[in-house]
Amino acid sequence: MTAIQDIMQEPVLVLAPGDTVAQAISAIRAIPRNRLFTYPMVVDKKGRLMGLCVMRDLILADDKARIADVMLTKIVSLQKGLDVHEALSRIKGREIPEYPVCARNGKLRGVVRAAKLHEIEEARLTATPGRMVGVDEGETVATPFVASVRSRLPWLMINLVTAFAAGLVVGNYQDTIDRVVLLAAFLPVLAGQSGNTGAQALAITLRTLERTGTTDFYSIALWKEIRLGILHGIVTGILVGLVIYVVAMIQGDKGPLVLAFIVFVATILSVLVSGLSGASVPIALKKLGADPATASSIILTTVTDIVSMGSMLMLASMLIRYLT
Amino acid sequence: MTAIQDIMQEPVLVLAPGDTVAQAISAIRAIPRNRLFTYPMVVDKKGRLMGLCVMRDLILADDKARIADVMLTKIVSLQKGLDVHEALSRIKGREIPEYPVCARNGKLRGVVRAAKLHEIEEARLTATPGRMVGVDEGETVATPFVASVRSRLPWLMINLVTAFAAGLVVGNYQDTIDRVVLLAAFLPVLAGQSGNTGAQALAITLRTLERTGTTDFYSIALWKEIRLGILHGIVTGILVGLVIYVVAMIQGDKGPLVLAFIVFVATILSVLVSGLSGASVPIALKKLGADPATASSIILTTVTDIVSMGSMLMLASMLIRYLT
């Protein structure tokens, strides 16, 4: 998070409302040509922002006119303390190149250029996929080795703990796998499908959060993922069921139809839960005050792994008498 | 990809180099106040861009001065046909609010506002995590159900095929799993670790591609991932090895030390290969002319699943005589 005061600059030209246009123009003349600025700012005696002047209006105005009469007073100012992302959502859709920054008491503190805000926001947005898997916002290929280790290794350690949680679920059903070893080959299939479904829902939710700035859409998102989960679950469930049926027939395993039923139900269940989790995890993180992108991916992978592999193995162990 | 001509506007004011400043100012007076524009553009008789005027310079200049003498000629113009992302990389670091757009022959075609370019770029960047897992650039929670199915389901189908590839590898070693069923519990652990490592390398590479626009850093990226992969592989390999050793001891499995050795080596190998793949996949897609973000994730998951689970099971089947 970059605060707006970290990137604001001194206002180049500050006028008083009583100044004349002629005075303003001679003040502009006195500014070195290479200093970039767009608007002279107008403040009262206490330094509070009253308005700003557009160069075009100064050109059109009479020399003797007062600044108070030619300045714009309906202006968008940004408050000190805003972060860049919030500032950008305030100025969304406006094509103004420079904004005044004021303190809470209305005093002009500086100006900030829209291009600078966008530059920082774009750097933050290119960082999103990395933040989801434990890569520091600033890390690129050029980052030194030790800094990369520091940013990435802790995340791999956390991931290891959650991966063991999934392993524990599978380990819990060693007996079932021992008796129907074909199930082991379908562990990556179920985990892969539900992982992808969850990642899709996660991406959509993150994107909607980013664009709207609110979590109000949560119930709509849930309802959408329920419908998508059921449909996608049925379609993929049929395919996965079909494959295990054929393989079990070829291998001469017992109960191919029961196996097909198990993976069919497990696929629907895990695709559904993954979609709902993908929509819920970033919302929950946001409501807890955390960055919705950071840690989303790791929590989601754990959920999808456990639900998908767990549901298949649990069903199989419940129906084990038809399989051995 | 949005092309610059799709968002450019008509130039509001076009001057000739022989016009006087007074003429320019009266032309500006004639423009409705609510029409937003920043610079009058200057073109020759054939409509080719010669320069542009800064309002401030018009204020400072003498009424009788010629536009040719007050205009800026060292200007940044954008060429028709550029996409928004390329256009932004041309204007990076500049704080100019409006750019002229020219045809290849130098003729002025329109103007484009920097704010508009940034707006489109930011929408594209918020879409990146989604593109990586098969979600259309424009999809949000508000997208209709059928459109979401159309965008997401094909990707889930492709993912299913690649998940079966991983399943096939595991299925190939059913005999080994049958004899050392504990290995099944470590399939998600290895897949999880290498998946996370690969996703980290992928994110860094995508981000560096996005920010630099070139693939020149590829050898640096590879060398970095080799060192990170070895270090991270050893650290996580020791932990995973330790856990399987303890579990095998508790369960009374045969050859706990051999099992620890197997997962240790498999972890190093898969973390290393995943890191290298994460760096290579987006570079390869970029060189093939594809969007480096789209499909990266799916290819990577397949590689990491196959390498991680495959290497563990292959090693185990090679050393099976110490395990049964």
XYZ file of C-alpha atoms in Angstrom:
648
model
C 0.000 0.000 0.000
C 1.409 3.369 -1.029
C -0.165 6.388 0.638
C -0.907 9.393 -1.488
C 1.323 11.704 0.558
C 4.320 9.560 -0.411
C 3.968 10.473 -4.050
C 2.525 13.982 -3.922
C 4.580 17.007 -4.880
C 4.658 20.634 -3.771
C 2.057 22.673 -5.667
C 3.994 24.605 -8.309
C 1.787 27.687 -8.319
C -0.602 28.810 -5.611
C -2.824 31.855 -6.184
C -5.087 33.890 -3.929
C -8.736 34.395 -4.948
C -8.209 38.146 -5.077
C -5.341 37.958 -7.578
C -6.020 39.180 -11.097
C -5.617 37.078 -14.213
C -2.748 39.386 -15.235
C -0.971 38.599 -11.952
C -1.567 34.906 -12.473
C -0.108 35.064 -15.965
C 2.986 36.881 -14.809
C 3.377 34.305 -12.036
C 3.179 31.571 -14.671
C 5.820 33.400 -16.703
C 8.148 33.286 -13.694
C 8.017 29.487 -13.462
C 10.903 27.699 -15.167
C 9.682 26.189 -18.449
C 10.789 22.686 -17.524
C 8.602 22.483 -14.401
C 5.639 20.324 -15.228
C 2.329 21.498 -13.843
C -1.226 21.597 -15.011
C -3.302 23.789 -12.744
C -2.538 26.798 -10.556
C -4.228 26.075 -7.202
C -6.237 28.714 -5.368
C -6.172 28.847 -1.555
C -7.618 31.235 1.022
C -5.568 33.068 3.676
C -5.483 30.021 5.914
C -4.127 27.851 3.090
C -7.429 26.021 2.504
C -8.112 24.934 -1.048
C -10.786 27.038 -2.741
C -10.458 26.002 -6.343
C -8.117 25.657 -9.255
C -7.496 27.430 -12.541
C -7.561 25.852 -15.950
C -5.001 27.381 -18.324
C -7.595 27.564 -21.040
C -9.810 29.741 -18.813
C -6.894 32.055 -18.089
C -6.391 32.474 -21.828
C -10.043 33.300 -22.344
C -10.427 35.633 -19.350
C -9.924 39.339 -19.228
C -6.583 40.470 -17.782
C -8.290 42.387 -14.987
C -10.665 39.582 -13.982
C -10.248 38.161 -10.486
C -9.068 34.590 -10.036
C -12.100 34.014 -7.782
C -14.308 34.582 -10.829
C -12.444 32.389 -13.309
C -11.390 29.482 -11.086
C -13.205 26.174 -10.982
C -14.713 25.493 -7.587
C -16.373 22.165 -8.308
C -13.181 20.177 -8.141
C -12.085 16.739 -7.077
C -9.505 16.845 -4.326
C -7.930 13.845 -2.655
C -7.457 13.556 1.058
C -4.080 12.882 2.638
C -3.926 9.372 4.035
C -5.780 7.726 1.154
C -3.904 4.895 -0.428
C -3.324 4.881 -4.165
C -5.982 2.243 -4.841
C -8.659 4.216 -2.970
C -7.543 7.442 -4.638
C -7.938 5.842 -8.057
C -11.422 4.618 -7.250
C -12.347 8.217 -6.343
C -11.134 9.584 -9.666
C -12.384 6.686 -11.786
C -13.595 7.742 -15.218
C -12.274 11.295 -14.895
C -9.638 12.434 -17.306
C -7.975 15.006 -15.127
C -4.163 14.859 -15.108
C -3.470 16.469 -11.728
C -5.293 16.466 -8.386
C -4.865 18.632 -5.298
C -4.220 16.766 -2.042
C -5.709 18.290 1.107
C -5.468 17.612 4.800
C -8.607 16.847 6.770
C -8.965 20.542 7.654
C -9.082 21.464 3.959
C -5.556 22.873 3.757
C -3.744 22.253 0.485
C -0.827 19.901 1.094
C 0.367 19.065 -2.400
C -0.624 17.850 -5.825
C -0.500 14.369 -7.254
C -0.362 13.434 -10.909
C -2.831 10.828 -12.175
C -0.073 9.176 -14.229
C 1.877 8.493 -11.037
C -1.183 6.923 -9.381
C -1.758 4.675 -12.377
C 1.887 3.649 -12.507
C 1.786 2.437 -8.897
C -1.572 0.734 -9.353
C -0.348 -1.117 -12.430
C 2.716 -2.372 -10.558
C 0.410 -3.602 -7.790
C -1.890 -5.336 -10.261
C 0.922 -7.142 -12.079
C 1.897 -8.438 -8.638
C -1.473 -10.087 -7.886
C -0.827 -13.601 -9.257
C 2.393 -13.661 -7.203
C 0.811 -12.493 -3.990
C -1.625 -15.408 -4.309
C 1.231 -17.915 -4.032
C 3.659 -16.174 -1.696
C 5.811 -13.926 -3.811
C 6.555 -10.413 -2.562
C 4.867 -7.552 -4.386
C 8.179 -6.201 -5.622
C 9.924 -9.431 -6.600
C 10.978 -9.858 -10.215
C 13.629 -11.971 -11.881
C 16.162 -9.297 -10.945
C 15.539 -9.645 -7.187
C 18.596 -11.001 -5.321
C 18.650 -14.693 -4.401
C 18.482 -14.237 -0.631
C 15.515 -11.855 -0.868
C 13.680 -14.375 -3.046
C 14.327 -17.164 -0.552
C 13.036 -14.974 2.271
C 9.868 -14.178 0.389
C 9.128 -17.610 -1.007
C 10.393 -20.233 1.455
C 8.063 -19.338 4.368
C 5.157 -19.769 1.998
C 6.407 -23.160 0.865
C 6.619 -24.155 4.525
C 3.018 -23.110 5.156
C 2.021 -24.936 1.999
C 3.808 -28.032 3.302
C 1.697 -28.041 6.444
C -1.519 -27.772 4.437
C -0.295 -30.407 1.976
C 0.235 -32.741 4.914
C -3.371 -32.087 5.906
C -4.431 -33.440 2.505
C -1.935 -36.269 2.893
C -3.423 -37.080 6.267
C -6.857 -37.469 4.727
C -5.492 -39.848 2.113
C -3.381 -41.619 4.732
C -6.491 -42.145 6.780
C -7.896 -44.287 3.970
C -4.776 -46.390 3.335
C -6.823 -49.470 3.988
C -9.356 -48.535 1.304
C -6.605 -47.726 -1.206
C -4.863 -50.961 -0.308
C -7.998 -52.837 -1.297
C -8.913 -50.730 -4.366
C -5.571 -49.415 -5.578
C -7.123 -47.963 -8.753
C -8.488 -45.161 -6.546
C -4.918 -43.835 -6.155
C -4.805 -43.037 -9.873
C -7.969 -40.939 -9.520
C -6.636 -38.854 -6.633
C -4.824 -36.394 -8.965
C -7.796 -36.315 -11.330
C -10.261 -35.238 -8.655
C -7.790 -32.868 -7.021
C -7.000 -31.323 -10.414
C -10.627 -30.765 -11.408
C -11.670 -29.238 -8.130
C -8.458 -27.201 -7.957
C -9.170 -25.677 -11.363
C -12.823 -24.985 -10.516
C -11.819 -23.323 -7.265
C -9.166 -21.217 -8.995
C -11.737 -20.014 -11.551
C -14.197 -18.947 -8.860
C -11.357 -17.363 -6.874
C -10.186 -15.334 -9.861
C -13.687 -14.064 -10.610
C -14.274 -13.087 -7.007
C -10.900 -11.333 -6.659
C -11.530 -9.467 -9.881
C -15.013 -8.377 -8.835
C -13.675 -7.282 -5.433
C -10.932 -5.305 -7.148
C -13.308 -3.598 -9.536
C -16.252 -2.886 -7.265
C -14.443 -2.420 -3.956
C -17.349 -3.993 -2.037
C -18.333 -7.493 -0.927
C -22.037 -6.884 -1.568
C -22.050 -9.290 -4.471
C -21.299 -12.293 -2.255
C -24.759 -13.850 -2.314
C -24.941 -13.445 -6.100
C -21.529 -15.086 -6.398
C -22.577 -18.014 -4.202
C -25.768 -18.597 -6.170
C -23.821 -18.500 -9.419
C -21.190 -20.947 -8.181
C -23.879 -23.343 -6.928
C -25.409 -23.521 -10.401
C -22.041 -23.674 -12.160
C -20.783 -26.278 -9.683
C -23.744 -28.570 -10.234
C -23.572 -28.286 -14.020
C -19.767 -28.568 -14.264
C -19.783 -31.311 -11.648
C -22.295 -33.393 -13.575
C -20.452 -32.975 -16.884
C -17.013 -33.814 -15.509
C -18.446 -36.404 -13.120
C -19.927 -38.353 -16.029
C -16.585 -38.309 -17.852
C -14.523 -39.307 -14.835
C -17.060 -41.996 -13.972
C -16.933 -43.333 -17.500
C -13.137 -43.524 -17.460
C -12.929 -45.363 -14.138
C -15.648 -47.759 -15.339
C -13.692 -48.619 -18.490
C -10.359 -48.917 -16.654
C -11.879 -51.081 -13.925
C -13.425 -53.354 -16.580
C -10.106 -53.694 -18.410
C -8.164 -54.330 -15.199
C -10.840 -56.766 -14.013
C -11.497 -54.796 -10.824
C -14.595 -55.617 -8.840
C -17.648 -53.357 -8.915
C -16.849 -51.044 -11.853
C -20.320 -49.541 -11.724
C -19.997 -48.800 -8.023
C -16.604 -47.190 -8.691
C -18.173 -45.061 -11.425
C -20.925 -44.023 -9.038
C -18.376 -43.115 -6.345
C -16.253 -40.868 -8.546
C -19.363 -39.349 -10.142
C -20.762 -38.267 -6.789
C -17.329 -37.247 -5.464
C -16.685 -35.108 -8.542
C -19.985 -33.229 -8.237
C -19.444 -32.711 -4.529
C -15.883 -31.518 -4.861
C -16.470 -29.267 -7.875
C -19.409 -27.696 -6.034
C -17.546 -27.164 -2.770
C -14.489 -25.853 -4.629
C -16.520 -23.266 -6.491
C -18.208 -22.111 -3.300
C -14.845 -21.973 -1.499
C -13.260 -20.020 -4.337
C -15.997 -17.424 -3.943
C -15.894 -17.434 -0.137
C -12.193 -17.417 0.751
C -11.324 -13.951 -0.633
C -14.555 -12.478 0.765
C -13.746 -13.876 4.209
C -10.165 -12.545 4.038
C -11.437 -9.133 2.971
C -13.967 -9.053 5.822
C -11.207 -10.018 8.256
C -9.243 -7.026 7.012
C -6.610 -9.114 5.208
C -5.511 -8.739 1.606
C -7.950 -10.980 -0.296
C -5.307 -12.100 -2.776
C -2.633 -13.118 -0.286
C -3.149 -16.615 1.108
C -6.327 -17.180 -0.937
C -4.631 -19.713 -3.128
C -3.101 -21.772 -0.351
C -6.307 -21.981 1.681
C -8.241 -22.884 -1.427
C -5.848 -25.645 -2.520
C -6.082 -27.221 0.905
C -9.870 -27.165 0.841
C -10.122 -28.534 -2.695
C -7.553 -31.281 -2.039
C -9.211 -32.425 1.160
C -12.772 -32.293 -0.131
C -12.079 -33.927 -3.471
C -9.806 -36.761 -2.392
C -11.555 -37.129 0.963
C -15.037 -37.464 -0.501
C -13.951 -40.096 -3.025
C -12.126 -42.171 -0.428
C -14.860 -41.811 2.146
C -17.516 -42.957 -0.308
C -15.304 -45.847 -1.379
C -14.741 -46.960 2.208
C -18.480 -46.799 2.853
C -19.141 -48.958 -0.193
C -16.073 -51.154 0.214
C -18.134 -54.365 0.429
C -19.140 -53.910 -3.236
C -15.526 -53.378 -4.274
C -13.666 -56.336 -2.742
C -6.189 -6.605 -26.824
C -7.660 -3.187 -27.490
C -6.120 -1.249 -30.365
C -5.423 2.389 -29.854
C -7.666 3.454 -32.734
C -10.637 1.960 -30.892
C -10.325 4.468 -28.075
C -8.930 7.534 -29.837
C -11.034 10.613 -30.380
C -11.166 13.334 -33.019
C -8.602 16.060 -32.314
C -10.588 18.962 -30.874
C -8.414 21.739 -32.277
C -6.024 21.523 -35.192
C -3.860 24.515 -36.098
C -1.605 25.323 -39.032
C 2.021 26.279 -38.371
C 1.439 29.684 -40.000
C -1.457 30.604 -37.682
C -0.814 33.318 -35.136
C -1.203 32.888 -31.394
C -4.113 35.341 -31.531
C -5.852 33.133 -34.095
C -5.215 30.101 -31.922
C -6.680 31.824 -28.910
C -9.791 32.855 -30.754
C -10.118 29.293 -32.025
C -9.901 28.065 -28.429
C -12.587 30.604 -27.448
C -14.886 29.080 -30.048
C -14.707 25.606 -28.519
C -17.571 24.784 -26.157
C -16.324 24.979 -22.573
C -17.390 21.439 -21.764
C -15.199 19.844 -24.442
C -12.201 18.354 -22.718
C -8.900 18.804 -24.504
C -5.355 19.477 -23.506
C -3.294 20.404 -26.546
C -4.108 22.038 -29.890
C -2.379 19.857 -32.510
C -0.386 21.382 -35.367
C -0.449 19.742 -38.812
C 0.977 20.677 -42.200
C -1.076 21.061 -45.383
C -1.113 17.307 -45.943
C -2.440 16.706 -42.457
C 0.864 15.389 -41.115
C 1.537 16.062 -37.445
C 4.204 18.763 -36.933
C 3.871 19.489 -33.238
C 1.496 20.500 -30.522
C 0.853 23.571 -28.426
C 0.908 23.765 -24.669
C -1.695 26.170 -23.277
C 0.885 27.649 -20.954
C 3.079 28.577 -23.943
C 0.150 30.238 -25.649
C -0.402 32.350 -22.535
C 3.230 33.370 -22.454
C 3.606 34.059 -26.166
C 3.040 37.278 -28.005
C -0.327 37.551 -29.792
C 1.383 37.988 -33.154
C 3.800 35.083 -32.771
C 3.438 32.212 -35.216
C 2.298 28.802 -33.967
C 5.359 27.297 -35.691
C 7.527 29.266 -33.263
C 5.703 28.412 -30.042
C 4.712 24.796 -30.663
C 6.571 21.841 -29.227
C 8.119 19.700 -31.935
C 9.812 17.086 -29.775
C 6.659 15.211 -28.991
C 5.602 11.664 -28.329
C 3.048 10.440 -30.808
C 1.516 6.981 -30.904
C 1.072 4.993 -34.040
C -2.276 3.632 -35.145
C -2.383 -0.136 -34.756
C -0.516 -0.232 -31.443
C -2.380 -2.037 -28.734
C -2.985 -0.307 -25.429
C -0.318 -2.287 -23.602
C 2.354 -1.379 -26.167
C 1.211 2.233 -26.197
C 1.598 2.398 -22.420
C 5.087 0.995 -22.559
C 5.981 3.771 -25.044
C 4.746 6.490 -22.709
C 5.997 4.918 -19.490
C 7.192 7.444 -16.929
C 5.835 10.423 -18.863
C 3.183 12.505 -17.242
C 1.487 13.758 -20.377
C -2.322 13.581 -20.313
C -3.006 13.420 -24.067
C -1.177 11.915 -27.029
C -1.632 12.405 -30.776
C -2.227 9.235 -32.789
C -0.739 9.147 -36.284
C -0.962 6.840 -39.255
C 2.198 5.288 -40.632
C 2.517 8.171 -43.120
C 2.604 10.707 -40.298
C -0.941 11.972 -40.748
C -2.772 12.910 -37.566
C -5.650 10.508 -37.003
C -6.837 11.391 -33.530
C -5.838 11.893 -29.945
C -5.932 9.476 -27.061
C -6.071 10.331 -23.383
C -3.586 8.646 -21.054
C -6.333 8.106 -18.467
C -8.249 5.984 -20.978
C -5.170 3.862 -21.724
C -4.574 3.272 -18.028
C -8.213 2.381 -17.440
C -8.089 -0.357 -20.076
C -4.711 -1.621 -18.896
C -5.928 -1.858 -15.304
C -8.977 -3.857 -16.373
C -6.649 -6.200 -18.277
C -4.334 -6.583 -15.294
C -7.124 -7.397 -12.843
C -8.079 -10.123 -15.316
C -4.673 -11.873 -15.266
C -5.258 -14.404 -12.451
C -8.443 -15.445 -14.214
C -6.875 -15.816 -17.639
C -4.384 -18.228 -16.058
C -7.180 -20.643 -15.164
C -9.633 -20.205 -18.024
C -11.849 -17.295 -17.142
C -12.662 -14.732 -19.830
C -11.048 -11.324 -19.505
C -14.379 -9.638 -18.978
C -16.064 -12.131 -16.659
C -17.135 -10.912 -13.235
C -19.731 -12.111 -10.772
C -22.337 -10.202 -12.803
C -21.675 -12.174 -16.002
C -24.704 -14.283 -17.038
C -24.686 -17.989 -16.216
C -24.493 -19.256 -19.795
C -21.587 -16.966 -20.668
C -19.718 -18.217 -17.604
C -20.286 -21.820 -18.574
C -19.030 -21.098 -22.099
C -15.882 -19.487 -20.781
C -15.080 -21.917 -17.992
C -16.280 -25.366 -19.008
C -13.945 -25.846 -22.007
C -11.028 -25.096 -19.718
C -12.227 -27.642 -17.181
C -12.406 -30.186 -20.016
C -8.809 -29.457 -21.047
C -7.803 -29.664 -17.420
C -9.512 -33.025 -17.181
C -7.376 -34.401 -19.990
C -4.192 -33.198 -18.339
C -5.367 -34.475 -14.943
C -5.836 -37.886 -16.533
C -2.233 -37.662 -17.708
C -1.177 -37.323 -14.074
C -3.600 -40.075 -13.129
C -2.088 -42.289 -15.796
C 1.366 -41.881 -14.266
C 0.028 -42.844 -10.868
C -2.030 -45.657 -12.364
C 1.095 -46.982 -14.005
C 2.539 -47.603 -10.550
C -0.531 -49.247 -9.026
C 1.573 -52.273 -8.220
C 4.073 -50.186 -6.253
C 1.300 -48.382 -4.355
C -0.360 -51.715 -3.692
C 2.810 -52.884 -1.971
C 3.664 -49.591 -0.192
C 0.303 -47.952 0.322
C 1.795 -45.181 2.480
C 3.109 -43.657 -0.757
C -0.486 -42.708 -1.684
C -0.646 -40.348 1.283
C 2.461 -38.557 0.008
C 1.109 -38.006 -3.502
C -0.771 -34.805 -2.519
C 2.197 -33.620 -0.455
C 4.640 -33.805 -3.346
C 2.132 -32.466 -5.842
C 1.292 -29.585 -3.491
C 4.896 -28.554 -2.882
C 5.922 -28.631 -6.492
C 2.682 -26.953 -7.557
C 3.331 -24.055 -5.200
C 6.978 -23.740 -6.283
C 5.961 -23.724 -9.927
C 3.253 -21.126 -9.322
C 5.783 -18.855 -7.597
C 8.231 -19.063 -10.499
C 5.377 -18.590 -12.965
C 4.146 -15.459 -11.195
C 7.631 -13.924 -11.114
C 8.203 -14.665 -14.784
C 4.804 -13.322 -15.877
C 5.381 -10.197 -13.834
C 8.833 -9.623 -15.273
C 7.498 -10.204 -18.800
C 4.696 -7.738 -18.138
C 7.015 -5.074 -16.780
C 9.949 -5.389 -19.156
C 8.151 -6.505 -22.306
C 11.102 -8.707 -23.330
C 12.161 -12.313 -22.758
C 15.852 -11.396 -22.464
C 15.901 -12.246 -18.786
C 15.223 -15.933 -19.422
C 18.720 -17.233 -18.670
C 18.868 -15.167 -15.484
C 15.480 -16.556 -14.468
C 16.608 -20.132 -15.108
C 19.801 -19.726 -13.118
C 17.859 -18.206 -10.252
C 15.270 -21.000 -10.240
C 18.014 -23.636 -10.293
C 19.531 -22.239 -7.115
C 16.158 -21.644 -5.460
C 14.950 -25.094 -6.499
C 17.963 -26.842 -4.986
C 17.769 -24.892 -1.742
C 13.978 -25.109 -1.357
C 14.057 -28.738 -2.471
C 16.607 -29.682 0.175
C 14.740 -27.848 2.954
C 11.326 -29.271 2.115
C 12.834 -32.636 1.135
C 14.331 -33.053 4.609
C 10.991 -32.253 6.240
C 8.956 -34.554 4.000
C 11.564 -37.290 4.439
C 11.441 -36.900 8.191
C 7.658 -37.163 8.245
C 7.502 -40.301 6.102
C 10.263 -41.852 8.235
C 8.314 -41.245 11.446
C 4.993 -42.403 9.969
C 6.593 -45.542 8.492
C 8.172 -46.338 11.874
C 4.858 -45.887 13.681
C 2.937 -47.945 11.101
C 5.662 -50.583 11.133
C 6.296 -50.251 7.384
C 9.406 -51.824 5.965
C 12.430 -49.677 5.013
C 11.557 -46.325 6.607
C 14.996 -44.951 5.785
C 14.665 -45.956 2.143
C 11.238 -44.286 2.031
C 12.740 -41.124 3.511
C 15.487 -41.213 0.884
C 12.933 -41.679 -1.907
C 10.749 -38.732 -0.943
C 13.817 -36.585 -0.213
C 15.205 -37.100 -3.711
C 11.757 -36.860 -5.330
C 11.056 -33.574 -3.537
C 14.328 -31.976 -4.658
C 13.790 -33.169 -8.200
C 10.192 -32.038 -8.428
C 10.717 -28.664 -6.758
C 13.644 -28.039 -9.118
C 11.776 -29.063 -12.262
C 8.676 -27.113 -11.169
C 10.653 -23.917 -10.680
C 12.332 -24.305 -14.064
C 8.971 -25.051 -15.717
C 7.351 -22.066 -14.037
C 10.031 -19.864 -15.579
C 9.941 -21.584 -18.979
C 6.244 -22.051 -19.764
C 5.303 -18.343 -20.069
C 8.504 -17.581 -22.005
C 7.725 -20.397 -24.441
C 4.128 -19.220 -24.872
C 5.321 -15.664 -25.454
C 7.838 -16.822 -28.059
C 5.121 -18.830 -29.777
C 3.085 -15.649 -29.992
C 0.492 -16.764 -27.440
C -0.611 -14.825 -24.376
C 1.874 -15.929 -21.703
C -0.768 -15.864 -18.957
C -3.409 -17.957 -20.700
C -2.814 -21.696 -20.365
C 0.369 -21.218 -18.299
C -1.289 -22.513 -15.203
C -2.763 -25.625 -16.760
C 0.457 -26.663 -18.488
C 2.401 -26.042 -15.321
C 0.063 -28.054 -13.094
C 0.328 -30.992 -15.442
C 4.132 -30.846 -15.433
C 4.396 -30.482 -11.667
C 1.882 -33.276 -11.000
C 3.577 -35.698 -13.351
C 7.137 -34.934 -12.281
C 6.447 -34.907 -8.552
C 4.244 -37.970 -8.246
C 6.011 -39.758 -11.079
C 9.485 -39.325 -9.646
C 8.455 -40.566 -6.212
C 6.672 -43.624 -7.580
C 9.443 -44.397 -10.063
C 12.092 -44.262 -7.362
C 9.947 -46.410 -5.104
C 9.412 -49.009 -7.800
C 13.167 -49.086 -8.454
C 13.858 -49.641 -4.765
C 10.837 -51.858 -4.148
C 12.976 -54.778 -2.892
C 13.945 -52.707 0.170
C 10.329 -51.841 0.873
C 8.562 -55.207 0.856
